Tab-separated table of N, CA, C and O in Angstrom:
chain	number	residue	atom	x	y	z
H	106	VAL	N	0.825	-1.192	0.000
H	106	VAL	CA	0.000	0.000	0.000
H	106	VAL	C	0.871	1.258	0.000
H	106	VAL	O	0.646	2.161	-0.784
H	107	THR	N	1.861	1.300	0.875
H	107	THR	CA	2.675	2.516	0.953
H	107	THR	C	3.517	2.708	-0.299
H	107	THR	O	3.734	3.836	-0.719
H	108	GLN	N	3.997	1.611	-0.900
H	108	GLN	CA	4.778	1.744	-2.139
H	108	GLN	C	3.895	2.311	-3.241
H	108	GLN	O	4.341	3.148	-4.020
H	109	CYS	N	2.648	1.877	-3.305
H	109	CYS	CA	1.720	2.406	-4.312
H	109	CYS	C	1.485	3.897	-4.091
H	109	CYS	O	1.467	4.673	-5.053
H	110	ALA	N	1.306	4.289	-2.832
H	110	ALA	CA	1.093	5.708	-2.524
H	110	ALA	C	2.310	6.530	-2.932
H	110	ALA	O	2.169	7.610	-3.511
H	111	ARG	N	3.513	6.013	-2.659
H	111	ARG	CA	4.731	6.756	-3.021
H	111	ARG	C	4.892	6.834	-4.537
H	111	ARG	O	5.275	7.871	-5.073
H	112	SER	N	4.599	5.741	-5.234
H	112	SER	CA	4.709	5.754	-6.699
H	112	SER	C	3.743	6.760	-7.308
H	112	SER	O	4.108	7.538	-8.187
H	113	LEU	N	2.512	6.751	-6.828
H	113	LEU	CA	1.527	7.712	-7.304
H	113	LEU	C	1.958	9.134	-6.955
H	113	LEU	O	1.835	10.055	-7.770
H	114	ALA	N	2.504	9.308	-5.765
H	114	ALA	CA	2.954	10.637	-5.342
H	114	ALA	C	4.038	11.167	-6.265
H	114	ALA	O	4.030	12.349	-6.636
H	115	HIS	N	4.977	10.321	-6.659
H	115	HIS	CA	6.023	10.763	-7.588
H	115	HIS	C	5.424	11.168	-8.933
H	115	HIS	O	5.860	12.156	-9.539
H	116	LEU	N	4.426	10.431	-9.389
H	116	LEU	CA	3.778	10.774	-10.659
H	116	LEU	C	3.064	12.118	-10.584
H	116	LEU	O	3.204	12.954	-11.484
H	117	VAL	N	2.304	12.332	-9.529
H	117	VAL	CA	1.569	13.597	-9.438
H	117	VAL	C	2.516	14.758	-9.147
H	117	VAL	O	2.274	15.885	-9.583
H	118	LEU	N	3.612	14.496	-8.454
H	118	LEU	CA	4.614	15.538	-8.229
H	118	LEU	C	5.216	15.972	-9.560
H	118	LEU	O	5.371	17.168	-9.817
H	119	ALA	N	5.513	15.015	-10.426
H	119	ALA	CA	6.066	15.336	-11.746
H	119	ALA	C	5.080	16.147	-12.584
H	119	ALA	O	5.493	16.932	-13.449
H	120	ARG	N	3.803	15.990	-12.319
H	120	ARG	CA	2.768	16.770	-13.024
H	120	ARG	C	2.517	18.122	-12.382
H	120	ARG	O	1.679	18.884	-12.850
H	121	GLY	N	3.213	18.411	-11.288
H	121	GLY	CA	3.052	19.705	-10.635
H	121	GLY	C	1.969	19.758	-9.581
H	121	GLY	O	1.621	20.834	-9.094
H	122	GLU	N	1.430	18.614	-9.185
H	122	GLU	CA	0.380	18.562	-8.172
H	122	GLU	C	1.016	18.371	-6.797
H	122	GLU	O	0.955	17.298	-6.195
H	123	TRP	N	1.636	19.449	-6.290
H	123	TRP	CA	2.431	19.374	-5.069
H	123	TRP	C	1.621	19.003	-3.842
H	123	TRP	O	2.065	18.193	-3.036
H	124	GLU	N	0.452	19.595	-3.686
H	124	GLU	CA	-0.349	19.302	-2.491
H	124	GLU	C	-0.787	17.840	-2.461
H	124	GLU	O	-0.728	17.190	-1.416
H	125	ARG	N	-1.207	17.330	-3.604
H	125	ARG	CA	-1.630	15.931	-3.661
H	125	ARG	C	-0.440	15.003	-3.408
H	125	ARG	O	-0.563	14.015	-2.683
H	126	ALA	N	0.705	15.329	-4.002
H	126	ALA	CA	1.905	14.511	-3.789
H	126	ALA	C	2.289	14.505	-2.320
H	126	ALA	O	2.592	13.452	-1.748
H	127	GLU	N	2.267	15.678	-1.703
H	127	GLU	CA	2.645	15.755	-0.294
H	127	GLU	C	1.694	14.934	0.567
H	127	GLU	O	2.134	14.222	1.484
H	128	ALA	N	0.405	14.980	0.276
H	128	ALA	CA	-0.568	14.200	1.054
H	128	ALA	C	-0.296	12.702	0.913
H	128	ALA	O	-0.361	11.958	1.899
H	129	LEU	N	0.035	12.265	-0.283
H	129	LEU	CA	0.328	10.844	-0.497
H	129	LEU	C	1.620	10.420	0.201
H	129	LEU	O	1.691	9.345	0.798
H	130	PHE	N	2.639	11.271	0.116
H	130	PHE	CA	3.891	10.948	0.812
H	130	PHE	C	3.670	10.906	2.328
H	130	PHE	O	4.221	10.055	3.016
H	131	ARG	N	2.848	11.820	2.835
H	131	ARG	CA	2.562	11.822	4.282
H	131	ARG	C	1.781	10.580	4.686
H	131	ARG	O	2.003	10.018	5.758
H	132	GLU	N	0.848	10.162	3.843
H	132	GLU	CA	0.096	8.933	4.113
H	132	GLU	C	1.062	7.750	4.193
H	132	GLU	O	0.988	6.925	5.107
H	133	SER	N	1.970	7.671	3.247
H	133	SER	CA	2.967	6.612	3.248
H	133	SER	C	3.857	6.693	4.485
H	133	SER	O	4.201	5.671	5.087
H	134	LEU	N	4.225	7.911	4.866
H	134	LEU	CA	5.040	8.123	6.059
H	134	LEU	C	4.329	7.588	7.299
H	134	LEU	O	4.925	6.884	8.121
H	135	GLN	N	3.054	7.898	7.412
H	135	GLN	CA	2.283	7.453	8.578
H	135	GLN	C	2.194	5.932	8.635
H	135	GLN	O	2.454	5.323	9.672
H	136	VAL	N	1.843	5.318	7.519
H	136	VAL	CA	1.691	3.859	7.509
H	136	VAL	C	3.041	3.178	7.731
H	136	VAL	O	3.132	2.200	8.482
H	137	SER	N	4.089	3.701	7.108
H	137	SER	CA	5.425	3.120	7.310
H	137	SER	C	5.847	3.233	8.771
H	137	SER	O	6.468	2.314	9.318
H	138	GLY	N	5.506	4.348	9.404
H	138	GLY	CA	5.814	4.517	10.823
H	138	GLY	C	5.045	3.541	11.690
H	138	GLY	O	5.591	2.961	12.629
H	139	GLU	N	3.770	3.357	11.374
H	139	GLU	CA	2.937	2.438	12.152
H	139	GLU	C	3.406	0.996	12.025
H	139	GLU	O	3.285	0.217	12.963
H	140	THR	N	3.938	0.645	10.865
H	140	THR	CA	4.363	-0.739	10.631
H	140	THR	C	5.851	-0.941	10.904
H	140	THR	O	6.338	-2.075	10.856
H	141	GLY	N	6.574	0.145	11.155
H	141	GLY	CA	8.001	0.034	11.430
H	141	GLY	C	8.842	-0.243	10.201
H	141	GLY	O	9.960	-0.732	10.306
H	142	HIS	N	8.336	0.077	9.026
H	142	HIS	CA	9.042	-0.172	7.766
H	142	HIS	C	10.032	0.964	7.509
H	142	HIS	O	9.669	2.023	7.019
H	143	LYS	N	11.286	0.716	7.874
H	143	LYS	CA	12.314	1.772	7.819
H	143	LYS	C	12.594	2.256	6.401
H	143	LYS	O	12.757	3.451	6.170
H	144	GLN	N	12.661	1.346	5.436
H	144	GLN	CA	12.906	1.774	4.059
H	144	GLN	C	11.756	2.647	3.568
H	144	GLN	O	11.965	3.661	2.911
H	145	GLY	N	10.529	2.266	3.904
H	145	GLY	CA	9.369	3.078	3.538
H	145	GLY	C	9.409	4.442	4.192
H	145	GLY	O	9.040	5.447	3.585
H	146	LEU	N	9.881	4.483	5.451
H	146	LEU	CA	10.033	5.772	6.134
H	146	LEU	C	11.040	6.658	5.399
H	146	LEU	O	10.781	7.837	5.165
H	147	ALA	N	12.177	6.080	5.036
H	147	ALA	CA	13.203	6.861	4.333
H	147	ALA	C	12.672	7.372	2.994
H	147	ALA	O	12.846	8.544	2.653
H	148	GLU	N	12.019	6.508	2.243
H	148	GLU	CA	11.482	6.906	0.943
H	148	GLU	C	10.396	7.976	1.090
H	148	GLU	O	10.306	8.891	0.271
H	149	SER	N	9.591	7.862	2.118
H	149	SER	CA	8.541	8.853	2.360
H	149	SER	C	9.138	10.199	2.771
H	149	SER	O	8.677	11.250	2.323
H	150	LEU	N	10.169	10.160	3.624
H	150	LEU	CA	10.859	11.407	3.997
H	150	LEU	C	11.449	12.077	2.758
H	150	LEU	O	11.356	13.295	2.600
H	151	GLU	N	12.040	11.274	1.885
H	151	GLU	CA	12.608	11.825	0.648
H	151	GLU	C	11.519	12.434	-0.235
H	151	GLU	O	11.724	13.469	-0.865
H	152	GLY	N	10.362	11.803	-0.251
H	152	GLY	CA	9.255	12.340	-1.042
H	152	GLY	C	8.761	13.672	-0.513
H	152	GLY	O	8.562	14.622	-1.283
H	153	VAL	N	8.572	13.772	0.803
H	153	VAL	CA	8.156	15.048	1.391
H	153	VAL	C	9.243	16.095	1.147
H	153	VAL	O	8.946	17.254	0.857
H	154	ALA	N	10.501	15.665	1.198
H	154	ALA	CA	11.614	16.581	0.928
H	154	ALA	C	11.556	17.097	-0.506
H	154	ALA	O	11.794	18.289	-0.758
H	155	ALA	N	11.237	16.230	-1.449
H	155	ALA	CA	11.136	16.651	-2.848
H	155	ALA	C	10.043	17.701	-3.024
H	155	ALA	O	10.221	18.696	-3.733
H	156	VAL	N	8.912	17.484	-2.364
H	156	VAL	CA	7.828	18.475	-2.429
H	156	VAL	C	8.291	19.801	-1.825
H	156	VAL	O	8.055	20.870	-2.390
H	157	ALA	N	8.968	19.729	-0.695
H	157	ALA	CA	9.482	20.954	-0.068
H	157	ALA	C	10.456	21.666	-1.000
H	157	ALA	O	10.458	22.893	-1.087
H	158	ALA	N	11.265	20.905	-1.715
H	158	ALA	CA	12.244	21.504	-2.633
H	158	ALA	C	11.568	22.296	-3.740
H	158	ALA	O	11.987	23.416	-4.054
H	159	VAL	N	10.508	21.735	-4.339
H	159	VAL	CA	9.852	22.432	-5.445
H	159	VAL	C	8.921	23.536	-4.974
H	159	VAL	O	8.484	24.355	-5.774
H	160	SER	N	8.626	23.556	-3.690
H	160	SER	CA	7.702	24.566	-3.178
H	160	SER	C	8.416	25.683	-2.431
H	160	SER	O	7.794	26.430	-1.696
H	161	GLY	N	9.718	25.780	-2.620
H	161	GLY	CA	10.458	26.910	-2.063
H	161	GLY	C	10.900	26.758	-0.627
H	161	GLY	O	11.299	27.733	-0.005
H	162	ARG	N	10.852	25.563	-0.081
H	162	ARG	CA	11.270	25.324	1.299
H	162	ARG	C	12.563	24.516	1.306
H	162	ARG	O	12.622	23.397	1.785
H	163	ALA	N	13.619	25.106	0.747
H	163	ALA	CA	14.874	24.392	0.526
H	163	ALA	C	15.519	23.911	1.817
H	163	ALA	O	16.049	22.798	1.865
H	164	GLY	N	15.510	24.717	2.860
H	164	GLY	CA	16.106	24.305	4.129
H	164	GLY	C	15.422	23.079	4.698
H	164	GLY	O	16.077	22.119	5.120
H	165	ARG	N	14.111	23.097	4.708
H	165	ARG	CA	13.346	21.942	5.201
H	165	ARG	C	13.594	20.731	4.309
H	165	ARG	O	13.789	19.621	4.799
H	166	ALA	N	13.614	20.959	3.003
H	166	ALA	CA	13.858	19.861	2.069
H	166	ALA	C	15.181	19.178	2.373
H	166	ALA	O	15.253	17.951	2.490
H	167	LEU	N	16.208	19.973	2.529
H	167	LEU	CA	17.527	19.393	2.750
H	167	LEU	C	17.621	18.681	4.094
H	167	LEU	O	18.221	17.606	4.196
H	168	ARG	N	17.011	19.237	5.130
H	168	ARG	CA	17.009	18.556	6.432
H	168	ARG	C	16.328	17.186	6.324
H	168	ARG	O	16.796	16.202	6.881
H	169	LEU	N	15.230	17.127	5.573
H	169	LEU	CA	14.522	15.859	5.414
H	169	LEU	C	15.314	14.875	4.553
H	169	LEU	O	15.356	13.680	4.847
H	170	PHE	N	15.956	15.376	3.491
H	170	PHE	CA	16.819	14.497	2.698
H	170	PHE	C	17.928	13.922	3.574
H	170	PHE	O	18.253	12.742	3.497
H	171	ALA	N	18.525	14.763	4.408
H	171	ALA	CA	19.617	14.317	5.285
H	171	ALA	C	19.110	13.334	6.334
H	171	ALA	O	19.779	12.334	6.636
H	172	ALA	N	17.924	13.583	6.891
H	172	ALA	CA	17.355	12.669	7.876
H	172	ALA	C	17.093	11.304	7.239
H	172	ALA	O	17.359	10.265	7.851
H	173	ALA	N	16.596	11.303	6.010
H	173	ALA	CA	16.366	10.041	5.303
H	173	ALA	C	17.682	9.326	5.042
H	173	ALA	O	17.782	8.101	5.203
H	174	ASP	N	18.704	10.082	4.660
H	174	ASP	CA	20.019	9.500	4.408
H	174	ASP	C	20.588	8.877	5.686
H	174	ASP	O	21.121	7.763	5.664
H	175	ALA	N	20.456	9.589	6.791
H	175	ALA	CA	20.942	9.064	8.072
H	175	ALA	C	20.194	7.789	8.459
H	175	ALA	O	20.803	6.826	8.952
H	176	LEU	N	18.881	7.766	8.240
H	176	LEU	CA	18.089	6.573	8.533
H	176	LEU	C	18.551	5.411	7.664
H	176	LEU	O	18.736	4.295	8.148
H	177	ARG	N	18.757	5.671	6.382
H	177	ARG	CA	19.218	4.606	5.474
H	177	ARG	C	20.542	4.023	5.949
H	177	ARG	O	20.738	2.811	5.915
H	178	LYS	N	21.451	4.895	6.375
H	178	LYS	CA	22.751	4.421	6.860
H	178	LYS	C	22.582	3.608	8.142
H	178	LYS	O	23.233	2.579	8.316
H	179	ALA	N	21.711	4.047	9.025
H	179	ALA	CA	21.512	3.362	10.306
H	179	ALA	C	20.945	1.956	10.135
H	179	ALA	O	21.249	1.065	10.918
H	180	VAL	N	20.119	1.760	9.117
H	180	VAL	CA	19.493	0.448	8.907
H	180	VAL	C	20.096	-0.288	7.714
H	180	VAL	O	19.565	-1.308	7.283
H	181	ASP	N	21.182	0.241	7.179
H	181	ASP	CA	21.897	-0.367	6.061
H	181	ASP	C	20.970	-0.639	4.873
H	181	ASP	O	20.913	-1.742	4.342
H	182	GLN	N	20.227	0.390	4.479
H	182	GLN	CA	19.321	0.318	3.342
H	182	GLN	C	19.668	1.438	2.361
H	182	GLN	O	19.011	2.487	2.331
H	183	PRO	N	20.715	1.257	1.549
H	183	PRO	CA	21.098	2.324	0.629
H	183	PRO	C	19.991	2.616	-0.390
H	183	PRO	O	19.149	1.754	-0.674
H	184	ARG	N	20.023	3.832	-0.899
H	184	ARG	CA	19.055	4.253	-1.903
H	184	ARG	C	19.324	3.486	-3.199
H	184	ARG	O	20.457	3.314	-3.602
H	185	HIS	N	18.275	3.033	-3.849
H	185	HIS	CA	18.388	2.370	-5.147
H	185	HIS	C	18.881	3.406	-6.159
H	185	HIS	O	18.465	4.569	-6.105
H	186	PRO	N	19.752	3.025	-7.088
H	186	PRO	CA	20.269	3.994	-8.068
H	186	PRO	C	19.180	4.750	-8.825
H	186	PRO	O	19.325	5.941	-9.097
H	187	ASP	N	18.080	4.081	-9.159
H	187	ASP	CA	16.981	4.765	-9.854
H	187	ASP	C	16.379	5.872	-9.004
H	187	ASP	O	15.995	6.922	-9.498
H	188	ASP	N	16.289	5.626	-7.693
H	188	ASP	CA	15.764	6.643	-6.787
H	188	ASP	C	16.697	7.845	-6.730
H	188	ASP	O	16.254	8.987	-6.647
H	189	GLY	N	17.992	7.568	-6.771
H	189	GLY	CA	18.964	8.662	-6.786
H	189	GLY	C	18.791	9.559	-7.999
H	189	GLY	O	18.869	10.783	-7.894
H	190	VAL	N	18.512	8.949	-9.142
H	190	VAL	CA	18.283	9.721	-10.372
H	190	VAL	C	17.006	10.542	-10.240
H	190	VAL	O	16.964	11.712	-10.615
H	191	THR	N	15.967	9.944	-9.682
H	191	THR	CA	14.692	10.647	-9.494
H	191	THR	C	14.846	11.837	-8.557
H	191	THR	O	14.272	12.904	-8.794
H	192	LEU	N	15.620	11.673	-7.502
H	192	LEU	CA	15.750	12.723	-6.493
H	192	LEU	C	16.807	13.770	-6.832
H	192	LEU	O	16.782	14.867	-6.264
H	193	ALA	N	17.720	13.472	-7.738
H	193	ALA	CA	18.823	14.385	-8.054
H	193	ALA	C	18.374	15.803	-8.404
H	193	ALA	O	18.966	16.777	-7.909
H	194	PRO	N	17.341	15.993	-9.221
H	194	PRO	CA	16.935	17.373	-9.540
H	194	PRO	C	16.462	18.158	-8.319
H	194	PRO	O	16.683	19.369	-8.231
H	195	TYR	N	15.828	17.473	-7.381
H	195	TYR	CA	15.336	18.142	-6.176
H	195	TYR	C	16.495	18.531	-5.265
H	195	TYR	O	16.503	19.616	-4.679
H	196	LEU	N	17.468	17.647	-5.159
H	196	LEU	CA	18.671	17.974	-4.386
H	196	LEU	C	19.419	19.137	-5.040
H	196	LEU	O	19.894	20.038	-4.348
H	197	ALA	N	19.503	19.128	-6.358
H	197	ALA	CA	20.174	20.222	-7.078
H	197	ALA	C	19.446	21.542	-6.861
H	197	ALA	O	20.081	22.597	-6.701
H	198	ALA	N	18.119	21.493	-6.838
H	198	ALA	CA	17.344	22.719	-6.611
H	198	ALA	C	17.609	23.283	-5.218
H	198	ALA	O	17.724	24.499	-5.050
H	199	THR	N	17.746	22.400	-4.222
H	199	THR	CA	18.027	22.897	-2.867
H	199	THR	C	19.426	23.484	-2.794
H	199	THR	O	19.635	24.510	-2.161
H	200	ARG	N	20.386	22.856	-3.457
H	200	ARG	CA	21.758	23.376	-3.450
H	200	ARG	C	21.795	24.751	-4.112
H	200	ARG	O	22.448	25.664	-3.617
H	201	ALA	N	21.088	24.905	-5.204
H	201	ALA	CA	21.070	26.186	-5.914
H	201	ALA	C	20.452	27.288	-5.056
H	201	ALA	O	20.912	28.432	-5.080
H	202	ARG	N	19.429	26.958	-4.304
H	202	ARG	CA	18.760	27.965	-3.467
H	202	ARG	C	19.529	28.298	-2.199
H	202	ARG	O	19.456	29.409	-1.708
H	203	LEU	N	20.251	27.319	-1.656
H	203	LEU	CA	20.880	27.511	-0.350
H	203	LEU	C	22.337	27.958	-0.412
H	203	LEU	O	22.797	28.652	0.487
H	204	GLY	N	23.077	27.537	-1.408
H	204	GLY	CA	24.507	27.814	-1.420
H	204	GLY	C	25.239	26.804	-0.543
H	204	GLY	O	24.640	26.120	0.288
H	205	THR	N	26.543	26.730	-0.699
H	205	THR	CA	27.335	25.688	-0.053
H	205	THR	C	27.315	25.752	1.470
H	205	THR	O	27.100	24.736	2.138
H	206	VAL	N	27.524	26.913	2.052
H	206	VAL	CA	27.616	27.011	3.515
H	206	VAL	C	26.287	26.656	4.166
H	206	VAL	O	26.229	25.848	5.105
H	207	THR	N	25.219	27.224	3.677
H	207	THR	CA	23.896	26.931	4.232
H	207	THR	C	23.521	25.480	3.970
H	207	THR	O	22.910	24.822	4.819
H	208	TRP	N	23.883	24.959	2.790
H	208	TRP	CA	23.644	23.550	2.444
H	208	TRP	C	24.270	22.647	3.501
H	208	TRP	O	23.632	21.748	4.033
H	209	GLU	N	25.544	22.889	3.801
H	209	GLU	CA	26.250	22.047	4.760
H	209	GLU	C	25.633	22.132	6.153
H	209	GLU	O	25.505	21.121	6.846
H	210	ALA	N	25.219	23.316	6.560
H	210	ALA	CA	24.602	23.481	7.875
H	210	ALA	C	23.250	22.750	7.932
H	210	ALA	O	22.953	22.056	8.913
H	211	ALA	N	22.435	22.907	6.888
H	211	ALA	CA	21.125	22.250	6.862
H	211	ALA	C	21.281	20.727	6.803
H	211	ALA	O	20.514	19.995	7.436
H	212	TRP	N	22.286	20.257	6.059
H	212	TRP	CA	22.520	18.805	5.983
H	212	TRP	C	22.895	18.267	7.368
H	212	TRP	O	22.390	17.230	7.802
H	213	ALA	N	23.778	18.985	8.058
H	213	ALA	CA	24.190	18.571	9.405
H	213	ALA	C	22.997	18.557	10.355
H	213	ALA	O	22.847	17.627	11.166
H	214	GLU	N	22.122	19.565	10.257
H	214	GLU	CA	20.918	19.594	11.101
H	214	GLU	C	20.046	18.373	10.830
H	214	GLU	O	19.525	17.755	11.760
H	215	GLY	N	19.864	18.051	9.553
H	215	GLY	CA	19.032	16.903	9.194
H	215	GLY	C	19.614	15.590	9.669
H	215	GLY	O	18.897	14.709	10.152
H	216	CYS	N	20.931	15.447	9.549
H	216	CYS	CA	21.593	14.216	10.009
H	216	CYS	C	21.476	14.056	11.519
H	216	CYS	O	21.478	12.933	12.026
H	217	ALA	N	21.376	15.152	12.233
H	217	ALA	CA	21.299	15.110	13.695
H	217	ALA	C	19.879	14.836	14.206
H	217	ALA	O	19.698	14.543	15.381
H	218	LEU	N	18.880	14.918	13.336
H	218	LEU	CA	17.506	14.661	13.766
H	218	LEU	C	17.335	13.191	14.123
H	218	LEU	O	17.849	12.311	13.442
H	219	SER	N	16.597	12.941	15.181
H	219	SER	CA	16.212	11.562	15.473
H	219	SER	C	15.140	11.163	14.453
H	219	SER	O	14.573	12.024	13.767
H	220	LEU	N	14.863	9.892	14.372
H	220	LEU	CA	13.826	9.430	13.458
H	220	LEU	C	12.499	10.101	13.778
H	220	LEU	O	11.807	10.593	12.884
H	221	ASP	N	12.156	10.163	15.053
H	221	ASP	CA	10.900	10.799	15.457
H	221	ASP	C	10.867	12.274	15.074
H	221	ASP	O	9.831	12.788	14.646
H	222	GLN	N	11.995	12.963	15.226
H	222	GLN	CA	12.058	14.379	14.853
H	222	GLN	C	11.907	14.555	13.346
H	222	GLN	O	11.227	15.472	12.891
H	223	GLY	N	12.531	13.689	12.572
H	223	GLY	CA	12.405	13.760	11.115
H	223	GLY	C	10.976	13.535	10.664
H	223	GLY	O	10.453	14.255	9.811
H	224	ILE	N	10.337	12.541	11.260
H	224	ILE	CA	8.938	12.252	10.930
H	224	ILE	C	8.059	13.436	11.321
H	224	ILE	O	7.175	13.843	10.559
H	225	ALA	N	8.296	13.993	12.502
H	225	ALA	CA	7.499	15.140	12.959
H	225	ALA	C	7.683	16.330	12.027
H	225	ALA	O	6.716	17.016	11.691
H	226	GLU	N	8.917	16.580	11.586
H	226	GLU	CA	9.144	17.698	10.676
H	226	GLU	C	8.447	17.464	9.342
H	226	GLU	O	7.831	18.366	8.788
H	227	ALA	N	8.506	16.247	8.837
H	227	ALA	CA	7.829	15.939	7.574
H	227	ALA	C	6.321	16.051	7.720
H	227	ALA	O	5.637	16.577	6.844
H	228	ALA	N	5.794	15.578	8.831
H	228	ALA	CA	4.352	15.624	9.053
H	228	ALA	C	3.855	17.044	9.260
H	228	ALA	O	2.720	17.365	8.921
H	229	ALA	N	4.710	17.909	9.783
H	229	ALA	CA	4.311	19.293	10.066
H	229	ALA	C	4.592	20.248	8.922
H	229	ALA	O	4.280	21.423	9.016
H	230	ALA	N	5.157	19.759	7.847
H	230	ALA	CA	5.515	20.634	6.725
H	230	ALA	C	4.292	21.397	6.232
H	230	ALA	O	3.220	20.827	6.066
H	231	ALA	N	4.475	22.683	6.026
H	231	ALA	CA	3.388	23.525	5.516
H	231	ALA	C	3.113	23.188	4.061
H	231	ALA	O	3.960	22.644	3.366
H	232	ARG	N	1.959	23.510	3.617
H	232	ARG	CA	1.610	23.298	2.213
H	232	ARG	C	2.502	24.156	1.318
H	232	ARG	O	2.926	25.235	1.704
H	233	PRO	N	2.772	23.687	0.087
H	233	PRO	CA	3.597	24.464	-0.830
H	233	PRO	C	3.065	25.868	-1.047
H	233	PRO	O	1.870	26.079	-1.159
H	234	ALA	N	3.979	26.827	-1.049
H	234	ALA	CA	3.579	28.217	-1.176
H	234	ALA	C	4.088	28.878	-2.448
H	234	ALA	O	3.366	29.559	-3.136
H	235	SER	N	5.368	28.704	-2.751
H	235	SER	CA	5.929	29.357	-3.937
H	235	SER	C	6.691	28.334	-4.760
H	235	SER	O	7.840	28.041	-4.490
H	236	PRO	N	6.024	27.759	-5.784
H	236	PRO	CA	6.623	26.695	-6.569
H	236	PRO	C	7.947	27.103	-7.218
H	236	PRO	O	8.095	28.214	-7.703
H	237	VAL	N	8.873	26.166	-7.225
H	237	VAL	CA	10.176	26.333	-7.864
H	237	VAL	C	10.398	25.071	-8.660
H	237	VAL	O	10.180	23.977	-8.160
H	238	ARG	N	10.845	25.205	-9.884
H	238	ARG	CA	11.105	24.023	-10.705
H	238	ARG	C	12.437	23.381	-10.316
H	238	ARG	O	13.383	24.095	-10.017
H	239	PRO	N	12.502	22.034	-10.325
H	239	PRO	CA	13.782	21.389	-10.089
H	239	PRO	C	14.798	21.836	-11.140
H	239	PRO	O	14.421	22.263	-12.226
H	240	ALA	N	16.073	21.711	-10.826
H	240	ALA	CA	17.133	22.176	-11.702
H	240	ALA	C	17.026	21.600	-13.102
H	240	ALA	O	17.343	22.268	-14.084
H	241	SER	N	16.549	20.371	-13.240
H	241	SER	CA	16.454	19.749	-14.564
H	241	SER	C	15.349	20.363	-15.415
H	241	SER	O	15.333	20.191	-16.621
H	242	GLU	N	14.426	21.085	-14.800
H	242	GLU	CA	13.323	21.708	-15.538
H	242	GLU	C	13.541	23.180	-15.769
H	242	GLU	O	12.755	23.830	-16.423
H	243	ALA	N	14.562	23.745	-15.155
H	243	ALA	CA	14.779	25.189	-15.242
H	243	ALA	C	15.243	25.599	-16.612
H	243	ALA	O	15.691	24.869	-17.414
C-alpha cells in the first residue's frame, strides 16, 4: 500500500500537483511509521523533501533528505540507483537555493535529527507556497 502511494505521489509531483503529492507521501510516512518499515520511512521522507524543494522550502527539504540518508545508513538500506536519479533534480534545486555554507549546515541539522524528529518535521511541513522548478526543468 505505501509503495503504491509513493509511486503515485512521484507521478503527481512530476505533473506539478504538489499538495496531492505531499498528502500521499505523508500517508505513506504514517503507515510506514505504524508498521516500522524503515525503508518506507526513508522513501517517504525523501518524497516530502522533494515536495518541499519544489515549493520553495529548501532548508526543510535538505534537512529531510539528510534525515532520510541518516536513517538509510543506520538500517543499512542504501538508496536504489533509480531513486537517486529521481531525487537528483530536487537535491540540485536545494543546493542552488541555499549555497554551499547553508547547504552544509542544513545537511548537518538533518543528520542530527532523530527518526521521530524527522517524521514530525515531515508531518508538520506547511503546504507548498511558492513553486520552484527542479534544476532539470529550469
